[in-house]
């Protein structure tokens, strides 16, 4: 099964984003308007929520009141890395009640 967002991003990477337009429209649209709409869709699907436009910005872009957002040619990917301690002594501590305890491993998410 093909993921719709990945498919559209692939077409965009190839310079063919207009091919993502619904065929039932029979080409009855301005290419520039369709491209703008699809790019806004991709920007809203960015894996990094901080890079997504808010709805006010989306409406401004679609109404021609704001410049379009810059969309990377390839879909950003999430990279997960963890900062695990080197030794057991770094994570295990003696509690006041004589029990050993260890905190959860800290995980970091990076967007590439």
Short mmCIF file of C-alpha atoms in Angstrom, two decimals, residues 37-101:
data_model
loop_
_atom_site.label_atom_id
_atom_site.label_comp_id
_atom_site.label_asym_id
_atom_site.label_seq_id
_atom_site.Cartn_x
_atom_site.Cartn_y
_atom_site.Cartn_z
CA UNK A 37 -2.58 23.71 -2.77
CA UNK A 38 -0.45 20.56 -2.89
CA UNK A 39 2.58 22.31 -1.38
CA UNK A 40 0.45 23.64 1.47
CA UNK A 41 -0.72 20.06 2.00
CA UNK A 42 2.86 18.81 2.15
CA UNK A 43 3.85 21.56 4.56
CA UNK A 44 0.93 20.55 6.81
CA UNK A 45 2.16 16.93 6.69
CA UNK A 46 5.72 17.78 7.79
CA UNK A 47 6.86 15.22 10.40
CA UNK A 48 8.17 18.11 12.52
CA UNK A 49 5.10 19.77 14.00
CA UNK A 50 7.11 22.97 14.56
CA UNK A 51 7.59 23.31 10.80
CA UNK A 52 3.88 23.04 9.98
CA UNK A 53 2.00 26.26 9.24
CA UNK A 54 -0.90 27.19 11.48
CA UNK A 55 -4.38 27.42 9.95
CA UNK A 56 -4.27 31.20 9.74
CA UNK A 57 -1.10 30.97 7.64
CA UNK A 58 -2.62 28.22 5.48
CA UNK A 59 -5.64 30.40 4.69
CA UNK A 60 -3.42 33.40 3.99
CA UNK A 61 -1.31 31.35 1.57
CA UNK A 62 -4.33 29.89 -0.22
CA UNK A 63 -5.91 33.35 -0.50
CA UNK A 64 -2.69 34.84 -1.88
CA UNK A 65 -2.20 37.04 1.20
CA UNK A 66 1.08 35.41 2.26
CA UNK A 67 4.07 33.87 0.55
CA UNK A 68 4.02 30.09 0.27
CA UNK A 69 6.00 28.10 2.79
CA UNK A 70 9.26 26.54 1.68
CA UNK A 71 8.84 22.80 1.35
CA UNK A 72 11.96 20.60 1.22
CA UNK A 73 12.29 18.55 -1.99
CA UNK A 74 12.34 15.32 -0.01
CA UNK A 75 10.21 14.42 2.97
CA UNK A 76 12.02 15.08 6.25
CA UNK A 77 12.59 11.93 8.26
CA UNK A 78 12.47 11.37 11.97
CA UNK A 79 15.68 10.07 13.49
CA UNK A 80 15.51 8.55 16.92
CA UNK A 81 18.63 8.39 19.02
CA UNK A 82 19.05 7.69 22.65
CA UNK A 83 21.69 8.89 25.04
CA UNK A 84 22.22 5.72 26.98
CA UNK A 85 24.72 5.78 29.84
CA UNK A 86 28.05 4.07 29.38
CA UNK A 87 27.97 2.09 32.60
CA UNK A 88 25.41 0.69 34.99
CA UNK A 89 26.77 2.94 37.76
CA UNK A 90 25.60 5.97 35.78
CA UNK A 91 21.96 4.89 35.87
CA UNK A 92 21.50 2.93 39.09
CA UNK A 93 21.38 4.73 42.40
CA UNK A 94 20.79 3.62 45.97
CA UNK A 95 17.51 4.87 47.34
CA UNK A 96 17.00 5.98 50.92
CA UNK A 97 15.04 2.80 51.56
CA UNK A 98 17.94 0.61 50.42
CA UNK A 99 16.36 -0.20 47.06
CA UNK A 100 18.12 0.35 43.79
CA UNK A 101 16.42 2.62 41.30
#
